[in-house]
Amino acid sequence: MNYNKFEDQISDWIENSMDIKQRKEFEKFLSENPEYLSKVESIKDVMNMMKDAPSLKTSEDFTKRLNEKIASLKSEKKPMGILGFSKRNFAFLTLSVLGILLLSGYLLQPSFSSYSIVDEETIDNNIDKEEIDKESNEINDIDILNDVNGSFVTDKD
Amino acid sequence: MSQNLQIQLTGSLTMKDDFKLSDEKLIALFQSGDINAYNELVERYKERLFNFVLRYFNNKEQAEDVVQDTLIKLYTHASYYKNVAKFSTWIFTIAKNNALTELRKNKRKRTESLWTEDGNPLDINSKEQSLDQKTHNEFAINQLNKFLDEIPENFRMAVVLRDFQELSYDEISKILEIPIGTIKSRINRGRIQLAEKMKHFKEQK
């Protein structure tokens, strides 16, 4: 063991945190170099002094001031507005709900999906057109049946 | 021990050491709303934290402010504590972080000393006392405190946590966020420097 290693291990030796082999090596070095014993002793003294040193006290009103700070923190807490929401959030939420309700009401009304606003004449024209289309479709069906069966099919059939 | 009985015990701060609840039990009680548990933690830690933080500032008022901020954080952020680390490690870490933030903010690092040139504490009572009135031991401790201010900060904080606060190497490693081997080395170096200064001082006297 050299001096540097000895110095590195002083605290370990004082605190008894060495394994047996290290301890024996350390103590052998000390017995061979008794001049270093005083160094170990002085470190021990310093450690004991720090351990026994009285701690500095906080001010007498320390706890009182702490409690005052905590109390003011509590009073600073803003009360929650309406139904547990802040006023700003509540207004936003209300507007959102109203918006959704209006939009859904508009989308779900029956006239929206089938018709737009039209006058009665247009509706009548549309009905006539539908009837004409229906009749022409029926005639087409009869022609197709004639082609398939090779015989004449009347309305009576 | 039932939960109710524990709450009753925390209400009394005069209980015997044998029946003292652990810090971890107290913070658990505080987390469930027992304000007496918080008060007990304040009593247990205010001076320990003060003596620790003081080593960063060497200014009593600033150190008290930092400790108060730490204890307020304990009040407002108690739910952040999880029972995986020791309470002391958690609270000392908060105190250290607060102290470092304050130091960065003010850039008034160690401008004043709590100790006079003679190594006496800088307060009214001690100024009025003559050296003759002091015991040799008191004088030596005051001198040691002064020397402690003179060693490098990274050595000083590790030594303070180990030898004044009597925390384990593992706890110190977690608080200072430094590997345990480095902590051991810094503590050893710090002690050696202090011992040398004390030896030199005694020889001069």
PDB file of C-alpha atoms in Angstrom, chain A residues 3-4 6-12 14-15 17 38-39 42-43 45-47 49-67 69-70 73-74, chain B residues 38-39 42-43 46-47 50-51 54 60 64-65 67-69 71-72 75-76 114-115 137 140-141 144 148 159 162-164 166 169 184 188-189 191-192 194-196 198-199:
ATOM      1  CA  TYR A   3       0.392   6.788   0.836  1.00  0.00           C
ATOM      2  CA  ASN A   4      -2.297   7.783  -1.675  1.00  0.00           C
ATOM      3  CA  PHE A   6      -3.808   4.861   2.514  1.00  0.00           C
ATOM      4  CA  GLU A   7      -5.320   8.349   2.380  1.00  0.00           C
ATOM      5  CA  ASP A   8      -8.194   7.190   0.163  1.00  0.00           C
ATOM      6  CA  GLN A   9      -9.124   4.543   2.686  1.00  0.00           C
ATOM      7  CA  ILE A  10      -9.011   6.531   5.941  1.00  0.00           C
ATOM      8  CA  SER A  11     -12.767   7.118   6.111  1.00  0.00           C
ATOM      9  CA  ASP A  12     -13.518   3.502   5.211  1.00  0.00           C
ATOM     10  CA  ILE A  14     -12.790   4.778  10.589  1.00  0.00           C
ATOM     11  CA  GLU A  15     -16.324   3.820   9.542  1.00  0.00           C
ATOM     12  CA  SER A  17     -16.619  -0.439   6.051  1.00  0.00           C
ATOM     13  CA  SER A  38      -1.945  11.294  13.930  1.00  0.00           C
ATOM     14  CA  LYS A  39      -3.599  12.017  10.560  1.00  0.00           C
ATOM     15  CA  SER A  42      -7.230  14.166  13.545  1.00  0.00           C
ATOM     16  CA  ILE A  43      -9.856  13.045  11.012  1.00  0.00           C
ATOM     17  CA  ASP A  45     -11.657  14.142  15.934  1.00  0.00           C
ATOM     18  CA  VAL A  46     -13.128  16.285  13.170  1.00  0.00           C
ATOM     19  CA  MET A  47     -15.821  13.675  12.519  1.00  0.00           C
ATOM     20  CA  MET A  49     -16.855  17.290  16.447  1.00  0.00           C
ATOM     21  CA  MET A  50     -19.260  17.513  13.540  1.00  0.00           C
ATOM     22  CA  LYS A  51     -21.393  14.739  14.964  1.00  0.00           C
ATOM     23  CA  ASP A  52     -21.651  16.479  18.321  1.00  0.00           C
ATOM     24  CA  ALA A  53     -21.970  20.019  16.960  1.00  0.00           C
ATOM     25  CA  PRO A  54     -25.148  21.739  18.103  1.00  0.00           C
ATOM     26  CA  SER A  55     -27.390  22.569  15.199  1.00  0.00           C
ATOM     27  CA  LEU A  56     -28.291  26.172  14.483  1.00  0.00           C
ATOM     28  CA  LYS A  57     -31.877  27.032  15.313  1.00  0.00           C
ATOM     29  CA  THR A  58     -34.397  28.600  13.001  1.00  0.00           C
ATOM     30  CA  SER A  59     -36.018  31.890  14.041  1.00  0.00           C
ATOM     31  CA  GLU A  60     -38.596  31.695  16.798  1.00  0.00           C
ATOM     32  CA  ASP A  61     -41.366  32.761  14.425  1.00  0.00           C
ATOM     33  CA  PHE A  62     -40.357  30.312  11.705  1.00  0.00           C
ATOM     34  CA  THR A  63     -43.361  28.010  12.101  1.00  0.00           C
ATOM     35  CA  LYS A  64     -45.731  30.948  12.514  1.00  0.00           C
ATOM     36  CA  ARG A  65     -44.510  32.494   9.250  1.00  0.00           C
ATOM     37  CA  LEU A  66     -44.763  29.134   7.510  1.00  0.00           C
ATOM     38  CA  ASN A  67     -48.363  28.704   8.661  1.00  0.00           C
ATOM     39  CA  LYS A  69     -47.757  31.462   4.038  1.00  0.00           C
ATOM     40  CA  ILE A  70     -49.796  28.270   3.830  1.00  0.00           C
ATOM     41  CA  LEU A  73     -51.870  30.052  -0.315  1.00  0.00           C
ATOM     42  CA  LYS A  74     -55.206  28.544   0.644  1.00  0.00           C
TER      43      LYS A  74
ATOM     44  CA  TYR B  38     -47.626  17.564   8.404  1.00  0.00           C
ATOM     45  CA  ASN B  39     -46.934  19.627  11.528  1.00  0.00           C
ATOM     46  CA  VAL B  42     -42.188  20.258   9.919  1.00  0.00           C
ATOM     47  CA  GLU B  43     -40.972  19.980  13.500  1.00  0.00           C
ATOM     48  CA  LYS B  46     -37.126  22.385   9.841  1.00  0.00           C
ATOM     49  CA  GLU B  47     -33.796  22.571  11.654  1.00  0.00           C
ATOM     50  CA  PHE B  50     -32.002  24.757   7.802  1.00  0.00           C
ATOM     51  CA  ASN B  51     -28.561  23.525   8.843  1.00  0.00           C
ATOM     52  CA  LEU B  54     -27.305  27.239   5.372  1.00  0.00           C
ATOM     53  CA  LYS B  60     -29.706  32.897   7.739  1.00  0.00           C
ATOM     54  CA  GLU B  64     -34.912  30.144   6.150  1.00  0.00           C
ATOM     55  CA  ASP B  65     -36.755  31.277   3.023  1.00  0.00           C
ATOM     56  CA  VAL B  67     -36.527  25.915   3.950  1.00  0.00           C
ATOM     57  CA  GLN B  68     -39.970  27.533   4.066  1.00  0.00           C
ATOM     58  CA  ASP B  69     -40.367  27.048   0.317  1.00  0.00           C
ATOM     59  CA  LEU B  71     -41.913  22.874   3.516  1.00  0.00           C
ATOM     60  CA  ILE B  72     -44.598  24.609   1.453  1.00  0.00           C
ATOM     61  CA  TYR B  75     -47.649  20.794   1.808  1.00  0.00           C
ATOM     62  CA  THR B  76     -48.745  21.379  -1.792  1.00  0.00           C
ATOM     63  CA  LEU B 114     -22.099  33.441   9.577  1.00  0.00           C
ATOM     64  CA  TRP B 115     -18.708  33.163  11.211  1.00  0.00           C
ATOM     65  CA  ASN B 137     -14.949  22.655  22.548  1.00  0.00           C
ATOM     66  CA  ALA B 140     -13.234  24.533  18.182  1.00  0.00           C
ATOM     67  CA  ILE B 141     -16.661  23.772  16.714  1.00  0.00           C
ATOM     68  CA  LEU B 144     -14.573  24.069  12.271  1.00  0.00           C
ATOM     69  CA  LEU B 148     -16.138  24.102   6.446  1.00  0.00           C
ATOM     70  CA  VAL B 159     -19.557  16.139   4.369  1.00  0.00           C
ATOM     71  CA  ARG B 162     -22.814  12.657   6.154  1.00  0.00           C
ATOM     72  CA  ASP B 163     -21.354  14.099   9.362  1.00  0.00           C
ATOM     73  CA  PHE B 164     -23.925  16.699  10.442  1.00  0.00           C
ATOM     74  CA  GLU B 166     -25.855  11.546   9.501  1.00  0.00           C
ATOM     75  CA  TYR B 169     -23.962   7.143   1.555  1.00  0.00           C
ATOM     76  CA  LYS B 184     -17.282   8.467  -0.615  1.00  0.00           C
ATOM     77  CA  ASN B 188     -12.998  11.500   2.587  1.00  0.00           C
ATOM     78  CA  ARG B 189     -11.240  14.399   0.829  1.00  0.00           C
ATOM     79  CA  ARG B 191     -12.627  15.417   6.027  1.00  0.00           C
ATOM     80  CA  ILE B 192      -8.903  15.355   5.259  1.00  0.00           C
ATOM     81  CA  LEU B 194     -10.868  19.964   7.436  1.00  0.00           C
ATOM     82  CA  ALA B 195      -8.513  17.951   9.624  1.00  0.00           C
ATOM     83  CA  GLU B 196      -5.500  19.658   8.050  1.00  0.00           C
ATOM     84  CA  MET B 198      -7.825  22.263  12.219  1.00  0.00           C
ATOM     85  CA  LYS B 199      -4.346  20.905  12.814  1.00  0.00           C
TER      86      LYS B 199
END
